Amino acid sequence: MSLQLKAANPNPNENAKKGQTIDLGNGSEVVYVQRFMAYDEAWRLFDYLDKQIPWTRPTIRVFGRSCVQPRDTCYIASAGLPELAYSGYQPHPYSWDDFSPLTEILKLVQKVLPGSRFNSLLLNRYKGGNDYVGWHADDEKLYGSTPEIASVSFGCDREFVLKKKPSKSSGGEKRSDGEPESKRLKKSSDANQHSFMLKHGSLLVMRGYTQRDWIHSVPKRAKAETTRINLTFRLVL
Ligand SMILES: O=C(O)CCC(=O)C(=O)O
Ligand SMILES: [Fe+2]
């Protein structure tokens, strides 16, 4: 965890409910609300999602190779939106109307983020620690240049890692003359990587230029034995 994060609010209880904002710099920002949803309510929703969502595990293409996506997925979108495609896969868009609890969750997200709008939802189910999502940015054109993505997590706690993309201009990090290399590396890794343990019932929001300048992943974790379900709300323009 970064120093900024610890310093954001001296009262951890207040942080858990109201959320903490992490300024990633250059117009990128992340907000984490650990207790976004009541614990029991979140378990009720987990059971619903686990049983009622038409999960699939599609074949996708990564670096020209076909492979089975290492997690289950489902896509919900409002009618009439341009179709989403990623890794050579075009998910069938299900309707919000058939899954009313999803609309309830969306309403709660919009209550916490007044002024934000979302019209599509990508669901992921990780059936244990071998399931994961590799490094990527959600920078598809249909989301525009500064997408806001609201991510709600249920079930098993999993680590979510954000890593700065290497800067295009000067072949990497800025020089810091006169400092020992060990210190320099430490400093750059603190600022260029942030990790969050995404808790059951939590909300994580990525906004600004986060998708342009950063990549994120949920790595494999041998110790994560149980299922995690994650919902990412997005706005297709
Ligand atoms: O499961 C998560 O927390 C992240 C999922 C994700 O990055 C995505 O669906 O694009
Ligand atoms: Fe993502």
PDB file of C-alpha atoms and ligand atoms in Angstrom, residues 136 138 216 234, ligand 2:
ATOM      1  CA  HIS A 136      -4.813  -5.194 -19.535  1.00  0.00           C
ATOM      2  CA  ASP A 138     -10.141  -1.340 -20.522  1.00  0.00           C
ATOM      3  CA  HIS A 216      -4.450  -3.789 -14.133  1.00  0.00           C
ATOM      4  CA  ARG A 234     -19.170   0.898 -17.726  1.00  0.00           C
TER       5      ARG A 234
HETATM    6 FE    FE B   2     -10.310  -4.553 -16.507  1.00  0.00          FE
END
